[in-house]
Short mmCIF file of C-alpha atoms and ligand atoms in Angstrom, two decimals:
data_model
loop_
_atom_site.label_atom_id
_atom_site.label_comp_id
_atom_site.label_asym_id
_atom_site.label_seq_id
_atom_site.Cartn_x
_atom_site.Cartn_y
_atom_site.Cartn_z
CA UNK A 1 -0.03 -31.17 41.59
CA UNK A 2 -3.23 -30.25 42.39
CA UNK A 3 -4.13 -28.81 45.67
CA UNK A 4 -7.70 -28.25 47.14
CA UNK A 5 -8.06 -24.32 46.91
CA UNK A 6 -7.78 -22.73 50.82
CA UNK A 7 -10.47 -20.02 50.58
CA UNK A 8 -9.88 -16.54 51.91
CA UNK A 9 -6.03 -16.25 51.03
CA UNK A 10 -5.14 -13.96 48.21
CA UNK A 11 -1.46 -13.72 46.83
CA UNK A 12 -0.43 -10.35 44.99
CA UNK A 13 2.62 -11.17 43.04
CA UNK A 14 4.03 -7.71 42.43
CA UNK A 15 5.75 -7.82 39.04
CA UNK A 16 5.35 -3.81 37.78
CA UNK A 17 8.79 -2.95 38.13
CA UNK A 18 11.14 -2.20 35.37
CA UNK A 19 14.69 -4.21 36.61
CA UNK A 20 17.07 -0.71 36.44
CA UNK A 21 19.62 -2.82 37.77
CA UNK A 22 19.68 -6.20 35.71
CA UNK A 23 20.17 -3.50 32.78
CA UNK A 24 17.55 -5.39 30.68
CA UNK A 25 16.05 -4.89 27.63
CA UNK A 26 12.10 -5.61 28.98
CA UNK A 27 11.13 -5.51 32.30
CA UNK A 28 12.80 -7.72 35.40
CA UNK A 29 9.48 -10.20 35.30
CA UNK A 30 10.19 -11.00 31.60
CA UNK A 31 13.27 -12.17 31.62
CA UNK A 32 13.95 -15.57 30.79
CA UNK A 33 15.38 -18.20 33.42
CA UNK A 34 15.66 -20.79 30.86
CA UNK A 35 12.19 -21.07 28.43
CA UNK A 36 9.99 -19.24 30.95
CA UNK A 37 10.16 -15.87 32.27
CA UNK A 38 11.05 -15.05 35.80
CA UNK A 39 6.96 -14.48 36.91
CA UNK A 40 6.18 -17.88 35.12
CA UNK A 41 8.76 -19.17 37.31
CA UNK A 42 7.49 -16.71 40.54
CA UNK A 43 3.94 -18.26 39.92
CA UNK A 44 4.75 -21.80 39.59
CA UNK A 45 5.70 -21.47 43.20
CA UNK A 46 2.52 -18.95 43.95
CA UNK A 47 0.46 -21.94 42.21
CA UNK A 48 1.80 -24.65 44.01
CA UNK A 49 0.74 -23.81 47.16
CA UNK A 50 -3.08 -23.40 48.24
CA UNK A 51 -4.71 -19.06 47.38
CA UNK A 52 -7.78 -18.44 46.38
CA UNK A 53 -6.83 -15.41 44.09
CA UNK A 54 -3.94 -14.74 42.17
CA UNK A 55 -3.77 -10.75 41.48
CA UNK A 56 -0.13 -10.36 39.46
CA UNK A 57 0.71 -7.04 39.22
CA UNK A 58 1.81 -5.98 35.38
CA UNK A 59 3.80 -3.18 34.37
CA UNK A 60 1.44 -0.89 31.80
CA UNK A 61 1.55 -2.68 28.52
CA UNK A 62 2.71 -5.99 29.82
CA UNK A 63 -0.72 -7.15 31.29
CA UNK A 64 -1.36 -9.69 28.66
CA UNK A 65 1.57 -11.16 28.59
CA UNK A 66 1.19 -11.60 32.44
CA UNK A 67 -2.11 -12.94 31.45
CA UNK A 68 -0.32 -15.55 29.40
CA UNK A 69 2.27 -16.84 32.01
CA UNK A 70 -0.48 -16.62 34.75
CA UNK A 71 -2.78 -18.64 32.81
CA UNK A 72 -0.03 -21.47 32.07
CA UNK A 73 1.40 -21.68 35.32
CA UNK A 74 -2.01 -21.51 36.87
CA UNK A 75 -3.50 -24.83 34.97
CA UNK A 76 -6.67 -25.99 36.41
CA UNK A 77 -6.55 -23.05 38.47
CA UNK A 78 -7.07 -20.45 35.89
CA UNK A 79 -10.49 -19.29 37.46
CA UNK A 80 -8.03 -17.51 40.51
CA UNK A 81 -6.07 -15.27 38.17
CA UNK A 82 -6.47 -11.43 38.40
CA UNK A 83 -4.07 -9.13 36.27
CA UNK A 84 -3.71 -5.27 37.21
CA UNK A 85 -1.88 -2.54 36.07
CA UNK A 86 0.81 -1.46 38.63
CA UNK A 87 2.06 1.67 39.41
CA UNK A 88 5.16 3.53 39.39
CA UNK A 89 6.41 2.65 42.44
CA UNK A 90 6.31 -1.18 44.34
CA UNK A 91 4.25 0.35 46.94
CA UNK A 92 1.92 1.83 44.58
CA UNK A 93 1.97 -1.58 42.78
CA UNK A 94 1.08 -3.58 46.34
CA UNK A 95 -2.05 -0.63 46.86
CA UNK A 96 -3.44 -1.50 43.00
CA UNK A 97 -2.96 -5.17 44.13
CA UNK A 98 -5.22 -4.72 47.08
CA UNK A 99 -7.81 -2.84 45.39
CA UNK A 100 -8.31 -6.11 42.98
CA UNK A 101 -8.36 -7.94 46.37
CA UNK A 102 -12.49 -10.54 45.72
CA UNK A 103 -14.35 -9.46 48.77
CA UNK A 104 -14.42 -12.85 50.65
CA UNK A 105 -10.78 -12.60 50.91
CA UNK A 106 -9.24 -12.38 54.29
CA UNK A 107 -5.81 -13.15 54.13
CA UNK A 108 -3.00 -11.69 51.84
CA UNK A 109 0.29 -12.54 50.89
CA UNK A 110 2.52 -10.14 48.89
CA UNK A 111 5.04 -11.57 47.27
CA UNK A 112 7.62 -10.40 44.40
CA UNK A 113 8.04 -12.31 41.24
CA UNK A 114 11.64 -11.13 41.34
CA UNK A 115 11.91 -13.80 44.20
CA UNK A 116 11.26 -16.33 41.63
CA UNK A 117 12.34 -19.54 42.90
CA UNK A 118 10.59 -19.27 46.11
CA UNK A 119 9.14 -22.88 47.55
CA UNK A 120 5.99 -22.92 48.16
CA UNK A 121 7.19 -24.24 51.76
CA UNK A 122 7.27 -20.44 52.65
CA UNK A 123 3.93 -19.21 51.64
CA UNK A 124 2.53 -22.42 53.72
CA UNK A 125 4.65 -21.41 56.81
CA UNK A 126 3.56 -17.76 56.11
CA UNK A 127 -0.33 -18.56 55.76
CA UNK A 128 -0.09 -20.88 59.10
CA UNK A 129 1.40 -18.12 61.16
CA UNK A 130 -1.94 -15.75 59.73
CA UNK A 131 -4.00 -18.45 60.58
CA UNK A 132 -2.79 -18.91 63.76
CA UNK A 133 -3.87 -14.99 64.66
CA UNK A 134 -0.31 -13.10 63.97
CA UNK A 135 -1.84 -9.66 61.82
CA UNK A 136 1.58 -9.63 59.88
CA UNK A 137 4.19 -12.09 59.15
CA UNK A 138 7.65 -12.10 57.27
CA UNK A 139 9.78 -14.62 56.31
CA UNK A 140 13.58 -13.99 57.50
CA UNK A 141 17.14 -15.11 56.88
CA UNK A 142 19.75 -15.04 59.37
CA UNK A 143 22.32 -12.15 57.88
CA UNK A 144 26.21 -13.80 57.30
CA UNK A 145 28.08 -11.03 56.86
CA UNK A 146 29.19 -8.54 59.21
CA UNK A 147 27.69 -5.55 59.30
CA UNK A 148 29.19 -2.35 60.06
CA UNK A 149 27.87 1.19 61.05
CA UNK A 150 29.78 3.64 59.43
CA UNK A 151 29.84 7.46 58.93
CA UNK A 152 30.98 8.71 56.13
CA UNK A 153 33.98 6.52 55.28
CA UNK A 154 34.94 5.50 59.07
CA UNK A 155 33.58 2.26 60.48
CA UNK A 156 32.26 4.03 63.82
CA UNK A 157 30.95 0.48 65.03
CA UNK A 158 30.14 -3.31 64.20
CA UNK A 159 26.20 -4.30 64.00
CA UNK A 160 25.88 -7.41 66.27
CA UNK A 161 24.04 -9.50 63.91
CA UNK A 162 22.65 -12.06 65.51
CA UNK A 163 19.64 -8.93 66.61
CA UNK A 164 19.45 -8.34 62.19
CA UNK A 165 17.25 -10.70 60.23
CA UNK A 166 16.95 -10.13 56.12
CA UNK A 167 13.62 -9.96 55.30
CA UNK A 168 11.82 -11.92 52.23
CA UNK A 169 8.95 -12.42 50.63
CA UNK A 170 5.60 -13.58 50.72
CA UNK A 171 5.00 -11.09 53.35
CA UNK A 172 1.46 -12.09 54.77
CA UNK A 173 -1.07 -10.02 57.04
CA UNK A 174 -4.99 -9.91 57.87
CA UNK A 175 -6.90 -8.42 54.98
CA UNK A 176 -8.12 -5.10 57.10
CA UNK A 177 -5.37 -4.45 58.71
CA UNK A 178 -3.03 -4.31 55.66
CA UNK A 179 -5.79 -2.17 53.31
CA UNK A 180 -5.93 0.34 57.19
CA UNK A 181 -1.91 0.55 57.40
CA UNK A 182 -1.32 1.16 53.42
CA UNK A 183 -4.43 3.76 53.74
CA UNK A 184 -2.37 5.56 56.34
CA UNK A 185 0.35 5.07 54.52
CA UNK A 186 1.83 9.10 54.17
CA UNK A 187 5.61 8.39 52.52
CA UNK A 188 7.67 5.38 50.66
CA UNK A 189 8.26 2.26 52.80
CA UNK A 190 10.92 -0.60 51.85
CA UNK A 191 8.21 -3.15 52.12
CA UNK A 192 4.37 -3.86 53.38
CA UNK A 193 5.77 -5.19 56.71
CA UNK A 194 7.64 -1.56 57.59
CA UNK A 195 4.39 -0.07 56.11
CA UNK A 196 2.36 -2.17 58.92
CA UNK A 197 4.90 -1.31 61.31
CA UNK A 198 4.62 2.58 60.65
CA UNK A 199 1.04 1.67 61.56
CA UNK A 200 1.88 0.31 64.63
CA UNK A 201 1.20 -3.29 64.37
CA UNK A 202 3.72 -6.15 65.09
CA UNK A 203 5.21 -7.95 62.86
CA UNK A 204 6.20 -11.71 63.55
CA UNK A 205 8.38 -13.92 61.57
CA UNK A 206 8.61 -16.94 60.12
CA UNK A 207 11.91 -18.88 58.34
CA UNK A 208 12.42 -17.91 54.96
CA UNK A 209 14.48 -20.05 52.31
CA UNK A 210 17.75 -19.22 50.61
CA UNK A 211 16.09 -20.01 47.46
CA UNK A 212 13.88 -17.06 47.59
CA UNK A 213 16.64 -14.39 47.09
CA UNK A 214 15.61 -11.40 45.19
CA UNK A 215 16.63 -11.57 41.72
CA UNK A 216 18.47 -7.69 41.38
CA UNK A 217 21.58 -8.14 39.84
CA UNK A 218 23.42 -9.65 36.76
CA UNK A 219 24.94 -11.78 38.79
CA UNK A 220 21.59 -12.66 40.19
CA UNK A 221 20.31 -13.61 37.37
CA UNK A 222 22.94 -16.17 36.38
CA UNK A 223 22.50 -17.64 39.72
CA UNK A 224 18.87 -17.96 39.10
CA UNK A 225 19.56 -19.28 35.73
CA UNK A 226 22.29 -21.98 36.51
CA UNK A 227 19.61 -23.28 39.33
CA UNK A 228 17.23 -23.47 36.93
CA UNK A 229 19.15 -25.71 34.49
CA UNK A 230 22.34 -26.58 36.38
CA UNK A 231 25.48 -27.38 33.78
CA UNK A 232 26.49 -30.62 32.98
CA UNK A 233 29.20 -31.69 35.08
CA UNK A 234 32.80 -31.60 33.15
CA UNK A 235 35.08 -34.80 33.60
CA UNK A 236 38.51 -33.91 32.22
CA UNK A 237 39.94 -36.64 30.06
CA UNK A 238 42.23 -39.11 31.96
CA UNK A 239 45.95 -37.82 31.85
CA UNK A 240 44.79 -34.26 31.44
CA UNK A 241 47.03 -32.23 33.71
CA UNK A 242 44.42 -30.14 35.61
CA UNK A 243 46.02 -26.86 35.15
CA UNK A 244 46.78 -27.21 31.29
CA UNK A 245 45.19 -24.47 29.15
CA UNK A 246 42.87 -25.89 26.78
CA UNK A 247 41.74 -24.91 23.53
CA UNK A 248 38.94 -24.59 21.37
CA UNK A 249 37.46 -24.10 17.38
CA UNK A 250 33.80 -22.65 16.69
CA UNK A 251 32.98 -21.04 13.51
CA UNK A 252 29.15 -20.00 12.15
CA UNK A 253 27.85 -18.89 9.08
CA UNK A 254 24.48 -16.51 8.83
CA UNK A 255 23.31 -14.97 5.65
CA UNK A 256 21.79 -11.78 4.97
CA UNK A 257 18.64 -10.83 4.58
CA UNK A 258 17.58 -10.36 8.56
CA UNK A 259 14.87 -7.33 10.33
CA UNK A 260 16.34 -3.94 11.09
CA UNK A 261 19.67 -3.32 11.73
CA UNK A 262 23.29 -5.67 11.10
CA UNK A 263 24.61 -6.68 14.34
CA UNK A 264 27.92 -8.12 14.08
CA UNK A 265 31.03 -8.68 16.75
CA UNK A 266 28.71 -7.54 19.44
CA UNK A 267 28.15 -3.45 17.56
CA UNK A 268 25.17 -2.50 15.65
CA UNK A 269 26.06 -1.37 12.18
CA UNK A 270 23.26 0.97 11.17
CA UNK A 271 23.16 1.60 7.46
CA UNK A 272 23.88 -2.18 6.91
CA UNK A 273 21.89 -4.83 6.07
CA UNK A 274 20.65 -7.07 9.23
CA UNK A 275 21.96 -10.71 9.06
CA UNK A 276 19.34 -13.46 9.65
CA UNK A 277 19.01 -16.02 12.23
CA UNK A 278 17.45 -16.74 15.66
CA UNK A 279 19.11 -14.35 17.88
CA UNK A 280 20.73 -11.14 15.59
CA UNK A 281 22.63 -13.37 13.35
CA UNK A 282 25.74 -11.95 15.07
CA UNK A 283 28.24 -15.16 13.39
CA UNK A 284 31.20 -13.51 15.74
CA UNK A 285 29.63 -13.94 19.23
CA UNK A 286 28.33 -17.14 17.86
CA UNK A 287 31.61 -18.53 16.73
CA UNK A 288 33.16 -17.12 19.96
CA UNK A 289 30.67 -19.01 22.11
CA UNK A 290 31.31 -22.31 20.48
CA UNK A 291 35.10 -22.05 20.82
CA UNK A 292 34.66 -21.48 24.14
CA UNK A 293 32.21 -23.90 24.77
CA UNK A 294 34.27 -26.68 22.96
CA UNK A 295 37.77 -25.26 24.43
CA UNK A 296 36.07 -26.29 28.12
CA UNK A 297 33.91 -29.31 26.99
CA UNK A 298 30.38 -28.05 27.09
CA UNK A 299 28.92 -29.39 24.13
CA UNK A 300 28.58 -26.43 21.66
CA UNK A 301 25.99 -23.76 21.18
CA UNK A 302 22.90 -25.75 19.84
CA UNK A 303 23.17 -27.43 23.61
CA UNK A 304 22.93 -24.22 25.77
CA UNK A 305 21.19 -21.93 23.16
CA UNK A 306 19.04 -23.52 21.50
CA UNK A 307 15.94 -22.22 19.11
CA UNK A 308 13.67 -23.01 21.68
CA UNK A 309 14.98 -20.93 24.31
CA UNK A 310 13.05 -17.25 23.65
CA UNK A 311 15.56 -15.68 25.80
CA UNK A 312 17.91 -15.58 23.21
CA UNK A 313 15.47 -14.64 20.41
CA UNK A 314 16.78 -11.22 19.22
CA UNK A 315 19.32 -11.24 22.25
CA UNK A 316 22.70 -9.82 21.11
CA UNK A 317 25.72 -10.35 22.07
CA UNK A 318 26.41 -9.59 25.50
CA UNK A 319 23.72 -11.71 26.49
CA UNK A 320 25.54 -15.30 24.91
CA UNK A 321 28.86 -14.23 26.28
CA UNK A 322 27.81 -13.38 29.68
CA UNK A 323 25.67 -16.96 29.65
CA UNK A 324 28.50 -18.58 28.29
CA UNK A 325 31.32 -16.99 31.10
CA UNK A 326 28.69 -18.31 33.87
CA UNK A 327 28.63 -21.49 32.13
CA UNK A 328 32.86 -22.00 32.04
CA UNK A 329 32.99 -20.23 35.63
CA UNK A 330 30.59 -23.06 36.89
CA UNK A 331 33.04 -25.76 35.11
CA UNK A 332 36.03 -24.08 36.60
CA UNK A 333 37.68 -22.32 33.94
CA UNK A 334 38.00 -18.59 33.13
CA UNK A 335 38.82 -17.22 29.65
CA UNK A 336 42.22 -16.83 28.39
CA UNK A 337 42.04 -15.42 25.32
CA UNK A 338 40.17 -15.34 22.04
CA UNK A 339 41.01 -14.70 18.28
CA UNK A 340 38.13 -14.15 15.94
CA UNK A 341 38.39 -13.61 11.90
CA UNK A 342 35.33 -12.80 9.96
CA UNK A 343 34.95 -13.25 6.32
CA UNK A 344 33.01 -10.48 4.71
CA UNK A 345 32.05 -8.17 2.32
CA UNK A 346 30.44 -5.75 4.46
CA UNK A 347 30.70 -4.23 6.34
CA UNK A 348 34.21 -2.35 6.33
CA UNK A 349 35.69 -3.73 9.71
CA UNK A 350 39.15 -2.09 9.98
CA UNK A 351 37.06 1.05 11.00
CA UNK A 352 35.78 -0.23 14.04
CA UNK A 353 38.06 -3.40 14.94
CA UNK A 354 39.25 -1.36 18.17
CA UNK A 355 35.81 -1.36 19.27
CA UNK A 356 34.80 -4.66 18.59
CA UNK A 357 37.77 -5.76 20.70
CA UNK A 358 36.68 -3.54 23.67
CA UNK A 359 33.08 -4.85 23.05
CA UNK A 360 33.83 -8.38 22.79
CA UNK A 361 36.39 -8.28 25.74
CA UNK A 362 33.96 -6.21 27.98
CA UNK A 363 31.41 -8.90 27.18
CA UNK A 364 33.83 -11.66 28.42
CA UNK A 365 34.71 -9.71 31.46
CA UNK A 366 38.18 -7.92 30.05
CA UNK A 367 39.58 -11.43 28.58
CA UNK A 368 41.73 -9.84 25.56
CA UNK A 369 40.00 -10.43 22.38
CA UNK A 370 41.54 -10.15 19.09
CA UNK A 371 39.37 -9.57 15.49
CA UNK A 372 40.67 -9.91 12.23
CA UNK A 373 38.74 -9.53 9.20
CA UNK A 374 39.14 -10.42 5.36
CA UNK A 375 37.15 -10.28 2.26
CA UNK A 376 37.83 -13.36 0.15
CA UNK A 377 38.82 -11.43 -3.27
CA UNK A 378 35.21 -11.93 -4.38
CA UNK A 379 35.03 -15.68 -4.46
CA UNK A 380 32.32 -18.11 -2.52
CA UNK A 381 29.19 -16.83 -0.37
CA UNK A 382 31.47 -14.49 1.49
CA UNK A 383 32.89 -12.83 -1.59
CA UNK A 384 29.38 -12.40 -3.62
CA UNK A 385 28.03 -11.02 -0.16
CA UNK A 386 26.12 -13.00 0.22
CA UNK A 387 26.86 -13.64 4.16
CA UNK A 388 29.44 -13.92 6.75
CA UNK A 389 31.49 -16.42 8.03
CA UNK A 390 33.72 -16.29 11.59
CA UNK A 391 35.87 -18.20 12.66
CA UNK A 392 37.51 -18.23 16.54
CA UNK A 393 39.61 -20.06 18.41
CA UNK A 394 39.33 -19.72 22.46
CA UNK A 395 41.77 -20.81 25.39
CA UNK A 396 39.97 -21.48 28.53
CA UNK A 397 42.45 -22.22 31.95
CA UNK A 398 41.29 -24.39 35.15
CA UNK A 399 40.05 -22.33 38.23
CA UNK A 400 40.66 -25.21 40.16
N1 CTP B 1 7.81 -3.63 41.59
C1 CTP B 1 6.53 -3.27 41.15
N2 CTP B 1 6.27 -1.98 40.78
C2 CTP B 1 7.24 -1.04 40.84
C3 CTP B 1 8.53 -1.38 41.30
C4 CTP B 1 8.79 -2.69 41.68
O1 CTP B 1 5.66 -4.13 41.07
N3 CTP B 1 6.95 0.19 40.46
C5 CTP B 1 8.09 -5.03 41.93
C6 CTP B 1 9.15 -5.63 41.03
O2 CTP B 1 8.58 -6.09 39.81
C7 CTP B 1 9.75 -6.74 41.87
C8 CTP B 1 9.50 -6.26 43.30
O3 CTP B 1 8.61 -5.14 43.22
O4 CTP B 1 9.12 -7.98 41.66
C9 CTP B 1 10.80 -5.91 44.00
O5 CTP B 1 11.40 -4.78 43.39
P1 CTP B 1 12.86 -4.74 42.77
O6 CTP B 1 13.55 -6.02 42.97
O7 CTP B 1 13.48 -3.47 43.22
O8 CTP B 1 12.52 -4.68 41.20
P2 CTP B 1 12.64 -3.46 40.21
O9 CTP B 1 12.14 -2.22 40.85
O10 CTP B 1 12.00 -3.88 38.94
O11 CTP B 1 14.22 -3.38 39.99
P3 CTP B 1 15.18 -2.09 40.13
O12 CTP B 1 14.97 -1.54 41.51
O13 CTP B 1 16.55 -2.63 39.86
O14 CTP B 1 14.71 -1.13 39.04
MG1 MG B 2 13.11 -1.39 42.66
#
């Protein structure tokens, strides 16, 4: 789609910070939904809706990268994109955003990538209330829950919530009187509208979207990713009892020969030689996932993983199990239990079959797992060491 660039708005997509709580290997804003990252998917929102600068906010060492996914989500619009360095906070990221602010600007909007699926509906309803004459505007969400004041362990009261809003992002305000209230600006605020309110300015709102939750979480990030590429809907075969446990076969093969380190039934082996493959090579998870996969009816591995998806490339373990237990969950089942039995040379398994277990069944959120492993008395690829082969078998039982 493209839309007629509104001068004078500027959108700083803050994507500097490091995701501490998605436990991540790179930072939040690289993660992959599905074959983009989390800011491709932030800016394909920023992009869809009229700005006539785009200042994403990289953490030191990632600005090319953010180059990369600004450029590609930004199309024809590639003229609008500025990349800075942020800082080591997200308010210090917003104030390096602003400095990179063109000078004709008069509007911004600040905006996290980690609110990646934000509609562009909300940055239009954010830029009309600016335009309209508000100096600051925030999207809200009516709060569910029930919120309680407590002190120390004792509830001492109930919140009435219908006074609470949860506040979003893009958070929009009047070019001067956002650079004033972040120059004044003396300690850490949660976000640029409490840093315009320590400034004394009001704040108005407008409605936010349920799709623009904050991606923090593990959890989050499934959610993000199953809404990105929802799972195919299951039918059970006619007669199937509902309830019945059902069961499943995946095995996988991967040779030696890989970069750095083995990785094998989700534990590095260091000292061994790496296995290759897209991903680690780890044949155990693999043959896991496809067992499980099958056991439920999803298709098999090549259908939710495939080499296409960079998520996965070098992703261990962990990461296809957990993908794999959002995937079942989704279909209604939960795991019952899994048996595993890897052919190999090396490495010695009896050593470290306990931990495997606990590894395996940690990654499939405490489903027992059970590993076996064999050499083959020297005979086929197994035996000459060539590679290893697993071989699982999964029961998955209805949720509902
Ligand atoms: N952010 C930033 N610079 C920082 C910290 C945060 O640009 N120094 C950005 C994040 O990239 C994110 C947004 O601010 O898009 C909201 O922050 P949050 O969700 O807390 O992300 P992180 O700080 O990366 O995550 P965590 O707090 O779990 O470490
Ligand atoms: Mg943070």
């Amino acid at each position: 789609m493209s839309i007629v660039p509104v001068p004078r708005v500027a959108v700083i997509v803050v994507a500097a910070g490091s995701g501490t709580r998605l436990e991540s290997d790179v930072p939040k804003a690289f993660v992959g939904l599905d074959e983009h990252t989390i800011l491709r998917h932030a800016l394909r929102g920023v992009f869809d809706a009229p700005s006539a600068q785009v200042i994403v906010v990289a953490p030191a060492g990632r600005e090319g990268d953010a180059l990369t996914d600004a450029q590609e989500a930004a199309g024809d619009r590639r003229d609008l994109v500025t990349v800075v360095t942020g800082g080591s906070s997200r308010q210090a990221s917003v104030a390096a955003g602003i400095a990179a602010l063109w000078g004709d600007i008069e509007y911004v909007l600040v905006h996290d990538a980690a609110r990646a699926l934000t509609p562009p509906e909300v940055f239009s309803r954010v830029t009309a209330a600016l335009e309209a004459g508000a100096p600051g505007v925030v999207p809200v969400m009516p709060v569910v829950d029930t919120i309680r004041q407590m002190d120390g362990d004792a509830i001492v009261g109930v919140v009435d919530r219908a006074s609470l809003r949860a506040a979003q992002t893009p958070q929009g305000f009047a070019r001067g009187v956002l650079e004033r209230a972040y120059a004044l600006a003396d300690q850490e605020y949660t976000d640029d509208a409490a840093v315009l309110a320590a400034a004394g300015h009001t704040v108005t709102t407008v409605a936010g979207d349920p799709a623009a939750f904050k991606i923090t979480t593990r959890a989050d990030l499934e959610r993000a990713r199953t809404l990105v590429s929802p799972v195919p809907h299951v039918t059970l075969p006619a007669g199937d009892s509902p309830l019945s446990p059902r069961v499943g076969i995946g095995t996988d093969v991967h040779a030696f020969g890989g970069e750095g380190t083995l990785w094998l039934a989700g534990l590095e082996w260091p000292g061994e030689t790496a296995l290759s493959g897209h991903s680690d090579g780890d044949a155990v998870a693999h043959a896991i996932v496809d067992a499980l996969l099958a056991a439920a009816g999803l298709g098999d591995i090549g259908t939710h993983f495939g080499t296409d998806r960079p998520e996965y490339d070098g992703a261990h373990a962990e990461a296809f199990l957990d993908r794999t237990l959002a995937l079942l969950a989704e279909a209604g089942f939960r795991v019952g239990n899994v048996s595993v039995q890897v052919q190999a040379r090396r490495p010695r398994f009896a050593p470290r079959r306990a931990e495997a277990e606990a590894a395996l069944s940690r990654a499939l959120g405490g489903a027992p797992v059970s590993v076996s492993a064999t050499t083959t008395d020297g005979l086929g690829f197994t035996g000459s060491g060539e590679g290893v082969a697993a071989y699982a078998v999964a029961m998955v039982v209805p949720t509902r």
